[in-house]
Short mmCIF file of C-alpha atoms in Angstrom, two decimals:
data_model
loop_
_atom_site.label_atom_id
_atom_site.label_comp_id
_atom_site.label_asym_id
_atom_site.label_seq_id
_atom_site.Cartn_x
_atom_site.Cartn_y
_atom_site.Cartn_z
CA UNK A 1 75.24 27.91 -18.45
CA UNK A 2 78.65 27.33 -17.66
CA UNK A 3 81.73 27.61 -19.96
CA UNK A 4 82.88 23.64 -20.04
CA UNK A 5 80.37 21.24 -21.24
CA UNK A 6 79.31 19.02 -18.89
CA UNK A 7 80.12 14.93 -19.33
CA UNK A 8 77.72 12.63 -20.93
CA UNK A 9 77.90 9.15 -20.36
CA UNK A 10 77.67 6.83 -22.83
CA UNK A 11 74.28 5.22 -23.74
CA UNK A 12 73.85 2.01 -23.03
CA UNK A 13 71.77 0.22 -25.81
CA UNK A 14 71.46 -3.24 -24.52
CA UNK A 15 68.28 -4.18 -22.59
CA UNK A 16 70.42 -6.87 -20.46
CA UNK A 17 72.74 -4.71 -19.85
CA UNK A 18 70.39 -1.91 -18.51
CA UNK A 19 69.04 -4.25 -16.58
CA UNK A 20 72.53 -4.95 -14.64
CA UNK A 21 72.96 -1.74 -13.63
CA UNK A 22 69.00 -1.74 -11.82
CA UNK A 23 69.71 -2.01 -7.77
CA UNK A 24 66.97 -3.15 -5.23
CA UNK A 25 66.96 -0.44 -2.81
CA UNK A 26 64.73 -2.38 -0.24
CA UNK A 27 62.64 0.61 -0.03
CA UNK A 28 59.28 -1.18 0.36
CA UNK A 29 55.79 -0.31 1.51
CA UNK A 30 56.13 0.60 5.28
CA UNK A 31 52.50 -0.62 6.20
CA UNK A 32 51.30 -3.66 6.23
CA UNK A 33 48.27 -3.18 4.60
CA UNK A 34 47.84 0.33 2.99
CA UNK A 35 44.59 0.14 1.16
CA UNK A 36 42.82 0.05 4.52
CA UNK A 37 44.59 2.70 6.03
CA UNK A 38 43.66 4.66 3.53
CA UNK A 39 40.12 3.85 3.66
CA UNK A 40 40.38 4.48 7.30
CA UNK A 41 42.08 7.80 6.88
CA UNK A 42 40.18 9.08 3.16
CA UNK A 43 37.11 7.02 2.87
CA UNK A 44 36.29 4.60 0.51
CA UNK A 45 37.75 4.54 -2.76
CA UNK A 46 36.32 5.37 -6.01
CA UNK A 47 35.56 3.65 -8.99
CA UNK A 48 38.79 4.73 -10.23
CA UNK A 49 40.63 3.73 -7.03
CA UNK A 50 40.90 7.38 -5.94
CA UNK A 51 40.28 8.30 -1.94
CA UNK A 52 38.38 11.23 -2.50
CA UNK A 53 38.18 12.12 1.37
CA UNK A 54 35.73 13.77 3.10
CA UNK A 55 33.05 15.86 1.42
CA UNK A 56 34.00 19.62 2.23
CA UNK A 57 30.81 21.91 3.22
CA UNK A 58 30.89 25.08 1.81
CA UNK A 59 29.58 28.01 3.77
CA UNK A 60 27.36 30.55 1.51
CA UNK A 61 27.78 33.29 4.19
CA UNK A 62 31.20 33.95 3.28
CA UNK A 63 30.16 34.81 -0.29
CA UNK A 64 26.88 36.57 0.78
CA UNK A 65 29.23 38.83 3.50
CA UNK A 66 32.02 39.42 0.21
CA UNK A 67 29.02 40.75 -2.10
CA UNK A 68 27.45 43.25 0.68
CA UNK A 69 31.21 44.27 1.41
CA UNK A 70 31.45 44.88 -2.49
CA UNK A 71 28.02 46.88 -2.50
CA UNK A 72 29.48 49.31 0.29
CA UNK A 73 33.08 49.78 -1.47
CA UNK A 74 33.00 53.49 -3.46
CA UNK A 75 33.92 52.55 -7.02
CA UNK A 76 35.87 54.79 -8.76
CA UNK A 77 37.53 58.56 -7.76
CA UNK A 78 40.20 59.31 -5.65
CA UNK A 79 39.84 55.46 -3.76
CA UNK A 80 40.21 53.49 -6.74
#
């Protein structure tokens, strides 16, 4: 932390006057319709509205390969 303290606006209190300082940025949705390309790109949605994607297929061979690798591996002594 520095040595000065730093400024602190005022709080503004007033709903309607929090509200006048609120600016439209125009920064809207850049798709026409987005729900479809996200279907298109995810899959269908869930029941909670999540796109879940695709379902990822695991590959047991990688685990199988990792435990025989393990079973070779000296445990202990000067390697450990």
């Amino acid at each position: 932390m520095g040595d000065t303290d730093r400024p602190i606006p005022e709080r503004i209190d007033d709903q309607e006057e929090q509200a006048q300082h609120l600016v439209r940025t125009g920064n809207g949705p850049t798709v026409d319709d987005e729900q479809a390309l996200l279907a298109q790109v995810h899959g269908a949605p869930d029941m909670a509205g999540f796109y879940p994607g695709p379902e990822v297929a695991v590959d047991d061979d990688v685990d199988q390969d990792a435990a025989a690798d393990d079973e070779q591996t000296p445990k202990g002594g000067a390697s450990a």
